PDB file of C-alpha atoms in Angstrom:
ATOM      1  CA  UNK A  49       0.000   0.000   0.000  1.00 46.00           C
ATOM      2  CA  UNK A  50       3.013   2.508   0.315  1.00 49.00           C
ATOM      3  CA  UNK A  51       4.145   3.111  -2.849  1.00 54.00           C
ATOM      4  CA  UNK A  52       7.532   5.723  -2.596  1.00 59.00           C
ATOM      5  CA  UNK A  53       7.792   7.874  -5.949  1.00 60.00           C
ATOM      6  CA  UNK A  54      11.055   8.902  -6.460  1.00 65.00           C
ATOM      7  CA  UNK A  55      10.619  10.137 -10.434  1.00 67.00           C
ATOM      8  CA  UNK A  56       9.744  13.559 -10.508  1.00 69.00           C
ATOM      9  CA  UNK A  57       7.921  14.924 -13.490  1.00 67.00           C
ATOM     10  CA  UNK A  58      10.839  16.126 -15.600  1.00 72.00           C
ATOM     11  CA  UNK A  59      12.775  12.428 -15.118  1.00 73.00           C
ATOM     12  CA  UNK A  60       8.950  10.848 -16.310  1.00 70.00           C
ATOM     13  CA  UNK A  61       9.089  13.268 -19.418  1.00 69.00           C
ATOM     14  CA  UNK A  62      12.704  12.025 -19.938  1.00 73.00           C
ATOM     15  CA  UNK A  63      12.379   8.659 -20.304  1.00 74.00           C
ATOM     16  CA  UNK A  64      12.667   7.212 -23.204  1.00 74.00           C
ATOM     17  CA  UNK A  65      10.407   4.416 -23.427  1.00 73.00           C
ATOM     18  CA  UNK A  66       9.502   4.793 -26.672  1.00 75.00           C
ATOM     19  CA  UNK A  67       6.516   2.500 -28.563  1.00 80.00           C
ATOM     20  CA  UNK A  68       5.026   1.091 -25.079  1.00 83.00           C
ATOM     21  CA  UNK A  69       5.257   3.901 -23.225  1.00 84.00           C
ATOM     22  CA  UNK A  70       3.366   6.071 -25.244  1.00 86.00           C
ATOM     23  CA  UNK A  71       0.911   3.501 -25.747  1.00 88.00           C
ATOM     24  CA  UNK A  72       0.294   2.958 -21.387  1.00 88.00           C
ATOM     25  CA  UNK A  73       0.578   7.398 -21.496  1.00 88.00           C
ATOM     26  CA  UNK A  74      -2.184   8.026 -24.463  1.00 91.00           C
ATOM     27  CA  UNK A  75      -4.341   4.811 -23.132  1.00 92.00           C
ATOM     28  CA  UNK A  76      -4.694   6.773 -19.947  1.00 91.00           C
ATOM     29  CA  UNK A  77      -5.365   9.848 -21.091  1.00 92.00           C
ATOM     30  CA  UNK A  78      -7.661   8.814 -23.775  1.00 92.00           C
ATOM     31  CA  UNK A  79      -9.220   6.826 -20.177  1.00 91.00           C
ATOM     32  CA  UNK A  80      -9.665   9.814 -18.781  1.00 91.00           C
ATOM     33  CA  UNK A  81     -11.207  12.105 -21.575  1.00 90.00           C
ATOM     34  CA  UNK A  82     -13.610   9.013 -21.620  1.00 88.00           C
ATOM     35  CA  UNK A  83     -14.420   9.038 -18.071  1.00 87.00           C
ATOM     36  CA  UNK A  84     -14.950  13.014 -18.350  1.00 87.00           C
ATOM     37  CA  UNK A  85     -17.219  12.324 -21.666  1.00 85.00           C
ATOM     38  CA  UNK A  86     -19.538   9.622 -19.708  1.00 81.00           C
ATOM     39  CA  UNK A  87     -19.926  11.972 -16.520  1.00 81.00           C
ATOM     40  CA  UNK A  88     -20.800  14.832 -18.665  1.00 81.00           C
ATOM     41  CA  UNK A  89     -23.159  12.618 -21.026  1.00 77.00           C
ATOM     42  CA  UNK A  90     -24.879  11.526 -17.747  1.00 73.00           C
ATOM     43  CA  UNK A  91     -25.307  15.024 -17.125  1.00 74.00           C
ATOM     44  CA  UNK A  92     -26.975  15.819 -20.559  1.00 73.00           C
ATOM     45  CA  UNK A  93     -28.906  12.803 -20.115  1.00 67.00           C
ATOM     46  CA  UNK A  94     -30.048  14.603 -16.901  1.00 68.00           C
ATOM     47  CA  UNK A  95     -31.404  17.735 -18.852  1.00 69.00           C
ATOM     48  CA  UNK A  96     -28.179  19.702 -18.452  1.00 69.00           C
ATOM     49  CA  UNK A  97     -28.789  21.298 -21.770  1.00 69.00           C
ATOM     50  CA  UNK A  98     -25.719  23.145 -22.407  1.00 73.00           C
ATOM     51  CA  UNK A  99     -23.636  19.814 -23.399  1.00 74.00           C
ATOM     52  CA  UNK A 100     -25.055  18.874 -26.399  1.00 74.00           C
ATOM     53  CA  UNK A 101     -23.842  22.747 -28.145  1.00 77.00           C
ATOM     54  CA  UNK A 102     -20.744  20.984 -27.487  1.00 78.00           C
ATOM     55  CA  UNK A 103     -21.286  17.716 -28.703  1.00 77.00           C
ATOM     56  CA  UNK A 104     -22.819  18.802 -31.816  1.00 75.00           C
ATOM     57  CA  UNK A 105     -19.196  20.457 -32.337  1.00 80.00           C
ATOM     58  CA  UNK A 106     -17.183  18.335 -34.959  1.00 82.00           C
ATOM     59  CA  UNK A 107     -13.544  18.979 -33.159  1.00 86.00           C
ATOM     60  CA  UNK A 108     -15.247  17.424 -29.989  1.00 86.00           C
ATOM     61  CA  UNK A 109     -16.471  14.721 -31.473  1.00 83.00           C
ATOM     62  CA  UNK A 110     -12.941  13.940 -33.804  1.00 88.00           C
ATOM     63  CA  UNK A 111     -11.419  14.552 -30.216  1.00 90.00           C
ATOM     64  CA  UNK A 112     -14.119  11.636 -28.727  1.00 88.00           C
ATOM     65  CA  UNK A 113     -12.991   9.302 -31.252  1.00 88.00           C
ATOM     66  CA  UNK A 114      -9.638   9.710 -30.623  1.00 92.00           C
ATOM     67  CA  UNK A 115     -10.283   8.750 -27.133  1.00 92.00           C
ATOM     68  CA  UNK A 116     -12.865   5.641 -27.907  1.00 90.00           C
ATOM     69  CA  UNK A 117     -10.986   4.498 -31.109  1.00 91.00           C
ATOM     70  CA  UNK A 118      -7.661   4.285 -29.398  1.00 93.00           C
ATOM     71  CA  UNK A 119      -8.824   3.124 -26.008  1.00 93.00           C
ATOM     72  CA  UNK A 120     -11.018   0.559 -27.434  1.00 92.00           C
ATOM     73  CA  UNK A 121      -7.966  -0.720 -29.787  1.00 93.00           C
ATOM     74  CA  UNK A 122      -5.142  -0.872 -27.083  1.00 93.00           C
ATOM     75  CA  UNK A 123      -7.180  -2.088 -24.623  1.00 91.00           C
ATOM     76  CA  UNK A 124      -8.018  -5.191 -26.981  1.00 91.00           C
ATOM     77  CA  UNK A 125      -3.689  -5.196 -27.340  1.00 91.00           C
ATOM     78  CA  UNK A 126      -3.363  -5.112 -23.709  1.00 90.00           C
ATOM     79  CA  UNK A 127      -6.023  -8.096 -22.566  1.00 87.00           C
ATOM     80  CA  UNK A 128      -4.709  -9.906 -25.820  1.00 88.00           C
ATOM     81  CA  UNK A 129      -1.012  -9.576 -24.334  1.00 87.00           C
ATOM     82  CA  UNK A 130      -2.379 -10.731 -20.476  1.00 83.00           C
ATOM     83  CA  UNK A 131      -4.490 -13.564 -21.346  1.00 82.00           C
ATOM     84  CA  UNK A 132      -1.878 -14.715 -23.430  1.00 84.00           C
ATOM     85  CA  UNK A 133       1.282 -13.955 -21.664  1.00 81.00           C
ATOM     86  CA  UNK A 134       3.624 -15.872 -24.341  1.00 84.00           C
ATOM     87  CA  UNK A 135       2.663 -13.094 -26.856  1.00 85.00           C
ATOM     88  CA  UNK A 136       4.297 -10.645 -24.781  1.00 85.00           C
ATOM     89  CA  UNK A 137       8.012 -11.284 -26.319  1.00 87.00           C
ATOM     90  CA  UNK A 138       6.143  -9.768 -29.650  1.00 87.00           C
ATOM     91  CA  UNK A 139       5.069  -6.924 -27.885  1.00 85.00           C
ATOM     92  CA  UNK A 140       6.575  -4.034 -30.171  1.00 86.00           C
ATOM     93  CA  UNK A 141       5.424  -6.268 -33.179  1.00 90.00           C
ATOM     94  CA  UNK A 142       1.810  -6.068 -32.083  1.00 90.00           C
ATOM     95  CA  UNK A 143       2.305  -2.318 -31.207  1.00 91.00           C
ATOM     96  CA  UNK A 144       2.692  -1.739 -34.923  1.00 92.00           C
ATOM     97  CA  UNK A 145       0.014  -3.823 -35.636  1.00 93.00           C
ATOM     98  CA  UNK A 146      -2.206  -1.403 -33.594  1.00 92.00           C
ATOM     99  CA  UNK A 147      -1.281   1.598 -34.983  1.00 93.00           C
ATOM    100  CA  UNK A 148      -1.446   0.713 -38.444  1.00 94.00           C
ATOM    101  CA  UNK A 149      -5.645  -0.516 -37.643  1.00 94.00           C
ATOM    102  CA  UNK A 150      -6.024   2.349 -35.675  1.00 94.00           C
ATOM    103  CA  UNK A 151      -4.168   4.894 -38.145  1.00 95.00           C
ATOM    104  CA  UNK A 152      -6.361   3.490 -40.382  1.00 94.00           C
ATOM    105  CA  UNK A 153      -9.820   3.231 -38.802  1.00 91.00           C
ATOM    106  CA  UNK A 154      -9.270   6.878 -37.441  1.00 92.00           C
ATOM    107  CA  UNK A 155      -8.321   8.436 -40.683  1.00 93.00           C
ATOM    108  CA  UNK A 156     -11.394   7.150 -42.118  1.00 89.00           C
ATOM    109  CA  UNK A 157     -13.688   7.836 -39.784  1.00 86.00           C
ATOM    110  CA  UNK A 158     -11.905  11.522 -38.745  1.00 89.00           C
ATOM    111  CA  UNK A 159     -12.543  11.958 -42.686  1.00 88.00           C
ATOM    112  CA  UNK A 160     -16.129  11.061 -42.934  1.00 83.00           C
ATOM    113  CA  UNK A 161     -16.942  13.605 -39.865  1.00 83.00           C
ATOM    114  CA  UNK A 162     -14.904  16.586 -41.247  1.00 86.00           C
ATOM    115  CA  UNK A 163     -16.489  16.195 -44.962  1.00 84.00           C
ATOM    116  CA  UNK A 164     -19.674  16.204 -42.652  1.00 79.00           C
ATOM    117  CA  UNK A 165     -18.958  19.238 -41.135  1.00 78.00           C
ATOM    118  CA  UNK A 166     -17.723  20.838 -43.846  1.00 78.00           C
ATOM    119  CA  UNK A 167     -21.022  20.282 -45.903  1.00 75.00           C
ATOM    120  CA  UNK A 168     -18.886  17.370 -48.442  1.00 58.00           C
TER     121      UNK A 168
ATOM    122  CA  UNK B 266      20.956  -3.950 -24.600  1.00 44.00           C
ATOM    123  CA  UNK B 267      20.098  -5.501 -21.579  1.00 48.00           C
ATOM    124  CA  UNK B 268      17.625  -8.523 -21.610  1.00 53.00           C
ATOM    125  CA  UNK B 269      14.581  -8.005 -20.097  1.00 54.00           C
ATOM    126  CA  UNK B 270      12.472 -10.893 -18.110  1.00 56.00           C
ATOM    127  CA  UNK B 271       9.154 -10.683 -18.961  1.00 53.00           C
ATOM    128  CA  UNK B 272       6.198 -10.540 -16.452  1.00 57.00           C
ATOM    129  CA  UNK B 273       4.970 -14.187 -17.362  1.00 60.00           C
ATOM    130  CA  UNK B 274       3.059 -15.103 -14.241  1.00 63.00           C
ATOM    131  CA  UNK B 275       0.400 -17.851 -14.821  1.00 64.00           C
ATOM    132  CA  UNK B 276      -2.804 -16.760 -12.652  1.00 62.00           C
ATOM    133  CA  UNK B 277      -2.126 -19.406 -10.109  1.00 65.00           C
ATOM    134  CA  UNK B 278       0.598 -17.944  -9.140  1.00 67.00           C
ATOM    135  CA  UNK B 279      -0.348 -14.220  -8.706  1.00 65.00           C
ATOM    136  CA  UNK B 280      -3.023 -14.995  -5.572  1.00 69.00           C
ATOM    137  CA  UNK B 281      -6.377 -14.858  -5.225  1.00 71.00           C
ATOM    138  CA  UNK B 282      -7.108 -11.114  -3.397  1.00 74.00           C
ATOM    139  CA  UNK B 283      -9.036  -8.196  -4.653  1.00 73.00           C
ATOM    140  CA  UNK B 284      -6.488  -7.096  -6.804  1.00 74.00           C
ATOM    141  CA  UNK B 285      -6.524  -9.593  -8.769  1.00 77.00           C
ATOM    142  CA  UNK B 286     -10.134  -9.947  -8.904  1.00 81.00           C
ATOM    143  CA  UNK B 287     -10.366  -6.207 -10.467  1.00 79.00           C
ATOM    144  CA  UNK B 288      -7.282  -6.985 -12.461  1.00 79.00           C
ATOM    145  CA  UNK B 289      -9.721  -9.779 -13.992  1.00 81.00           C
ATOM    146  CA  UNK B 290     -12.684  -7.793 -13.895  1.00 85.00           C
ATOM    147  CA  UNK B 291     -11.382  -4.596 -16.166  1.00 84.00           C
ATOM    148  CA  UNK B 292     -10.118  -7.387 -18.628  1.00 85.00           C
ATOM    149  CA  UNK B 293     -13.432  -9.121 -18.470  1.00 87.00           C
ATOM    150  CA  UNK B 294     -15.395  -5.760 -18.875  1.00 87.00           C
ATOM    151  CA  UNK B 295     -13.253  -5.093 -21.698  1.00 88.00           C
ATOM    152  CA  UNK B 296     -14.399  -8.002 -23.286  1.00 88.00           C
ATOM    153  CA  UNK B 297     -18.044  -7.643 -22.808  1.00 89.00           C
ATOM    154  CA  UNK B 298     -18.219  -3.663 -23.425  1.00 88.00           C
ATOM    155  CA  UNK B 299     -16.726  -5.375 -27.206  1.00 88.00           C
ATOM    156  CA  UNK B 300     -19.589  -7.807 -27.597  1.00 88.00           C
ATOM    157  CA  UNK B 301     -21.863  -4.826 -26.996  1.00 85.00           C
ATOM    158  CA  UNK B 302     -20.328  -2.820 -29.266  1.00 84.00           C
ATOM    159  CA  UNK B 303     -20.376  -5.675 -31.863  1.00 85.00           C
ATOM    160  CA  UNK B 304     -24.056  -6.804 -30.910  1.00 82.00           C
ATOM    161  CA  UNK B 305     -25.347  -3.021 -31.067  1.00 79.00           C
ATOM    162  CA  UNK B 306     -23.723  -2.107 -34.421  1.00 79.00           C
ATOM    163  CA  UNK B 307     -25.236  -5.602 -36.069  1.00 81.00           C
ATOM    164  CA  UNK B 308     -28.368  -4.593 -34.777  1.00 75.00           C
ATOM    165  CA  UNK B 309     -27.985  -1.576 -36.320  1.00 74.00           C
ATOM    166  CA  UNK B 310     -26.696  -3.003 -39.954  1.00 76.00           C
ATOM    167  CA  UNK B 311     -30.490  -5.055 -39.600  1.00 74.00           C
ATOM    168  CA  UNK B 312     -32.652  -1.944 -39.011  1.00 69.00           C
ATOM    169  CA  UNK B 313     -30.165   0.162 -41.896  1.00 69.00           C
ATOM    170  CA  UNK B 314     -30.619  -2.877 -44.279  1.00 66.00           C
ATOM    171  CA  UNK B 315     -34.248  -2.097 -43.897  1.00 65.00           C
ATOM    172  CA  UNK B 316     -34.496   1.953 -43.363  1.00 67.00           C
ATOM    173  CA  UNK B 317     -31.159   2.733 -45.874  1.00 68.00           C
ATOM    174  CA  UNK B 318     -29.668   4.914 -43.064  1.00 68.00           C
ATOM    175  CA  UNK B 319     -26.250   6.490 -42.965  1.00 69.00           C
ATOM    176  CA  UNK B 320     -22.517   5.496 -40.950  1.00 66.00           C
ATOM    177  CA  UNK B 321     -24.014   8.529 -38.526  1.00 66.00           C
ATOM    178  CA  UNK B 322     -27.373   7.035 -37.918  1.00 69.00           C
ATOM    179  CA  UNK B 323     -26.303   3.632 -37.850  1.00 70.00           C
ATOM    180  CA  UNK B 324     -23.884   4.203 -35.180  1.00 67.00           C
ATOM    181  CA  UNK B 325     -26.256   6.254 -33.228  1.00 67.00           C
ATOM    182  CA  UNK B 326     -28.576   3.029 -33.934  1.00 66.00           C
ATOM    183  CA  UNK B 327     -26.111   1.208 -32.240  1.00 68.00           C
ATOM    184  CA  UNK B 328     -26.004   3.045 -28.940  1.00 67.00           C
ATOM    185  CA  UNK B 329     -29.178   4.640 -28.341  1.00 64.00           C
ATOM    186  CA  UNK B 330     -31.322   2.407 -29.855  1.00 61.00           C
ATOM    187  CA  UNK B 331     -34.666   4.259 -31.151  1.00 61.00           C
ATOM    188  CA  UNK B 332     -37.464   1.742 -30.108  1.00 55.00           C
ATOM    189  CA  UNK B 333     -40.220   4.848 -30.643  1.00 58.00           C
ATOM    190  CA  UNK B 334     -39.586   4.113 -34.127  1.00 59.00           C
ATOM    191  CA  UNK B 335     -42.517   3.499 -36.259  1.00 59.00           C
ATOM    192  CA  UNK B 336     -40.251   0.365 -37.712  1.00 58.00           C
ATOM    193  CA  UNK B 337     -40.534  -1.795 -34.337  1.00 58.00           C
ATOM    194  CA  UNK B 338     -43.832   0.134 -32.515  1.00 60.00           C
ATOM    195  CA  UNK B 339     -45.470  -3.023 -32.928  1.00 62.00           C
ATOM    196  CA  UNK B 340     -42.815  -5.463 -31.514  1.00 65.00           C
ATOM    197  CA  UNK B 341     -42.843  -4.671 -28.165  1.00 66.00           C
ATOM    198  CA  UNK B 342     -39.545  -6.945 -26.988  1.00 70.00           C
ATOM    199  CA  UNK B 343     -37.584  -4.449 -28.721  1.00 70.00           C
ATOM    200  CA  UNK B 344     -38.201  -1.912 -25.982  1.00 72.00           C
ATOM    201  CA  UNK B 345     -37.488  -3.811 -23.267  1.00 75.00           C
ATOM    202  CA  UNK B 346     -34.479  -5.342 -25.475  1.00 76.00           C
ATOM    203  CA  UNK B 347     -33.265  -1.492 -26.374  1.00 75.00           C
ATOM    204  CA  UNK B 348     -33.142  -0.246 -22.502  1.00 80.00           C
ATOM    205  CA  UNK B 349     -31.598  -3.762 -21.235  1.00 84.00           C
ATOM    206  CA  UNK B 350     -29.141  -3.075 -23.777  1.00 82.00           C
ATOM    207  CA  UNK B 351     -28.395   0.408 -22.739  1.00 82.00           C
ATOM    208  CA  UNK B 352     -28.424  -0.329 -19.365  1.00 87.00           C
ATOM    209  CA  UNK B 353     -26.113  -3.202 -19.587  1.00 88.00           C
ATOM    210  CA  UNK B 354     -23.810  -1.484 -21.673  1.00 87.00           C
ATOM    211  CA  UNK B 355     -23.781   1.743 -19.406  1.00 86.00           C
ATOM    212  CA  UNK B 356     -23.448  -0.292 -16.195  1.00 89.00           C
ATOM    213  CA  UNK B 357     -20.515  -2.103 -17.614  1.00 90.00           C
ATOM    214  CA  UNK B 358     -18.314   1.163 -19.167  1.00 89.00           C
ATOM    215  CA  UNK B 359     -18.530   2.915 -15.972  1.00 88.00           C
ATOM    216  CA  UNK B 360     -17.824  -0.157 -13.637  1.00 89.00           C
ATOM    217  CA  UNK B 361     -14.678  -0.143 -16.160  1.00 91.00           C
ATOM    218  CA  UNK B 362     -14.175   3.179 -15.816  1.00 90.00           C
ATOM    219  CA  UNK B 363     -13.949   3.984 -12.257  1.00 89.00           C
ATOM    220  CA  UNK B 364     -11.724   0.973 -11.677  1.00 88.00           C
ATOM    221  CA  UNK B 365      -9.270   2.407 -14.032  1.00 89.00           C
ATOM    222  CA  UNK B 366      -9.298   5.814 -12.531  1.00 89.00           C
ATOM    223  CA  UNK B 367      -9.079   4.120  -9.223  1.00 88.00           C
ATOM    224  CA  UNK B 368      -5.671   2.519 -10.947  1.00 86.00           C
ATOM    225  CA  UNK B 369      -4.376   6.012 -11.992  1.00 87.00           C
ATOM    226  CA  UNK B 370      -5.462   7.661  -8.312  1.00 87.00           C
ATOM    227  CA  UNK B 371      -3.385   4.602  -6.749  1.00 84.00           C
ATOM    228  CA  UNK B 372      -0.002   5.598  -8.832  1.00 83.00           C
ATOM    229  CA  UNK B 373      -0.419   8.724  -7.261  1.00 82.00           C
ATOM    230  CA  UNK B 374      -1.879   8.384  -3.786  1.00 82.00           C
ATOM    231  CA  UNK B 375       0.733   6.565  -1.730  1.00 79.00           C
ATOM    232  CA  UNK B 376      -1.109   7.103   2.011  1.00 84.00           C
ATOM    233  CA  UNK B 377      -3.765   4.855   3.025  1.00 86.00           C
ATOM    234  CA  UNK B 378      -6.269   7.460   3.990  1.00 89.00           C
ATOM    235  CA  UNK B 379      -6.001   9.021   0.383  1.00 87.00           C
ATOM    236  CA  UNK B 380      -6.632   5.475  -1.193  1.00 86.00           C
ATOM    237  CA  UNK B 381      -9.083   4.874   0.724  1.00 88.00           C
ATOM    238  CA  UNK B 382     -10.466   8.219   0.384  1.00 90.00           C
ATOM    239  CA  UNK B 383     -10.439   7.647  -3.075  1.00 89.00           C
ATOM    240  CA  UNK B 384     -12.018   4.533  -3.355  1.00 88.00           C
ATOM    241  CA  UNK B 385     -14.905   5.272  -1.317  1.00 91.00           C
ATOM    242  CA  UNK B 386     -15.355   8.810  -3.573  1.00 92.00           C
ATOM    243  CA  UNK B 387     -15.440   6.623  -6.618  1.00 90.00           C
ATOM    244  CA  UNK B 388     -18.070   3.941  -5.374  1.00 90.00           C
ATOM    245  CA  UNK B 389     -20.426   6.960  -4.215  1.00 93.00           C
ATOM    246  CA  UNK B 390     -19.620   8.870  -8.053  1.00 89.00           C
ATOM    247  CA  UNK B 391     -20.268   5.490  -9.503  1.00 90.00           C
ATOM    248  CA  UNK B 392     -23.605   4.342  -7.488  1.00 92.00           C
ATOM    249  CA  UNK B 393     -24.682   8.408  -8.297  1.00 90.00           C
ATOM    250  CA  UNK B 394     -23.858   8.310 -11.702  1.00 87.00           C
ATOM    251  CA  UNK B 395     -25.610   5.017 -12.705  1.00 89.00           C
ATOM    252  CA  UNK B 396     -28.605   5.827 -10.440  1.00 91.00           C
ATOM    253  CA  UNK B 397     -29.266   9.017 -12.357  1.00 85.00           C
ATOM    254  CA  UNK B 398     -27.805   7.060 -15.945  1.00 83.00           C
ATOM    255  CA  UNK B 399     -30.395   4.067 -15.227  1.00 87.00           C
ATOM    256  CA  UNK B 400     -33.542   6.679 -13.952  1.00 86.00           C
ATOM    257  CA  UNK B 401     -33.047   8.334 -17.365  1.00 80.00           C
ATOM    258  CA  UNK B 402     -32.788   5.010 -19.697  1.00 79.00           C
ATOM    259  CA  UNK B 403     -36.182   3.393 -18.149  1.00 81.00           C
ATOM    260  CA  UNK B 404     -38.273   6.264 -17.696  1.00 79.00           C
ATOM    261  CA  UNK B 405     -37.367   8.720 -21.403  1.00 68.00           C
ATOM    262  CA  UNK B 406     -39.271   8.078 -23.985  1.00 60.00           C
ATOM    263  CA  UNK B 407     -36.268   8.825 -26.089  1.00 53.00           C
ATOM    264  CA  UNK B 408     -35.385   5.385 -25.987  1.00 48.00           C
ATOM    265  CA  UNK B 409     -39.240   4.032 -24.909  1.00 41.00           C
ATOM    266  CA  UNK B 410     -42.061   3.177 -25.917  1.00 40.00           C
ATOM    267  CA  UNK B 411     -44.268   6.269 -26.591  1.00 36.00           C
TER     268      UNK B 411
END
């Protein structure tokens, strides 16, 4: 239950841990944004009216997707990698795998909002 | 370059407590928030193959399933199928959710008052949250029978 930090911010931002690191970084910040999104989608559910201006803005919702799309597809990596703990030696192998789907699953769907928007 | 040992613990071995439980659970959850997504979305590809809707529609189909609609008024399974759905799928992402921010909290909360500080303010946000989310789903007629 003690756990002793003795990184400080700037060492965190140093270290280089390339490929999986910036997976476990963006899969909790992506967490996050999606944790904020359901509280304040309760909230609109709730009749606080004021939300949906904002989710009827198309940079929110590219922003969403970001956060669903790549949550949703490292999350699949990451329970792939546990329930199958053999796989993890291929780790930086599968990373690429992920970001080529979800390269190409967000470009399409980041491209079907915007010519949306932008009356295409 | 160093070689690194890799964290290859079969489940026997890593003990039966709560954390491990959870660990299970947000893995599990995973899972199952995936077989809604897939379940909701084929759903949706029916009623589109039907209406002709669009990608928007059909993912909005998918999620917030429109049981008002003239297409299933007279199937009434469908609205008790549409809110189970919702419900289900609501329950699950947020019992996800606050277990991961509970996770993130933990990294960063090293006293046992502040953990358990923080887990007790994420039960009450998460029994809150779902009691308002679940009052919505059964009694709107957004996603209801009219």
């Amino acid at each position: 239950m003690s756990l002793k930090r003795n990184v400080n911010l700037f060492s965190a931002l140093r270290y280089k841990g390339y490929g999986p690191m910036l997976a476990y970084l963006l899969h909790r910040i992506a967490g996050i944004g999606l944790f904020i999104f359901l509280t304040t989608y309760i909230l609109a559910l709730a009749g606080v009216g004021f939300i949906y201006t904002l989710y009827a803005n198309w940079l929110f919702q590219v922003l969403v997707l970001f956060c669903v799309l790549f949550h949703a597809i490292n999350g699949l990596r990451i329970t792939i990698l546990d329930l199958w703990p053999n796989l993890i030696h291929y780790q930086r192998q599968v990373i690429r795998v992920e970001w080529f789907v979800f390269v190409a699953v967000y470009g399409f769907a980041v491209f079907v909002i915007t010519r949306t928007a932008l009356g295409g | 370059m160093a070689t690194t040992k890799s964290r290859n613990l079969p489940l026997s071995k890593r003990g039966f407590n709560f954390e491990t439980i959870m660990w299970f659970f947000t893995r599990l959850s995973a899972l199952g928030i995936y077989a809604f997504v897939i379940v909701g979305v084929l759903g949706a590809l029916i009623v589109s193959a039907q209406t002709g809707i669009n990608l928007a529609n059909l993912l909005r189909w998918a999620f917030l399933p429109n049981t008002t609609s003239g297409l299933f008024r007279d199937q009434p399974w469908i609205w008790a199928l549409g809110k189970l759905m919702v419900t289900g799928f609501i329950l699950l992402v947020s019992a996800h959710g606050v277990h991961g921010i509970l996770e993130i909290l933990d990294d960063y909360f090293s006293s046992p008052f502040m953990r358990r500080a923080s887990r007790n303010a994420i039960i009450v946000f998460f029994l809150v949250a779902n009691a308002i989310a679940i009052y919505v789903i059964w009694t709107s007629t957004f996603i209801g029978r009219r």
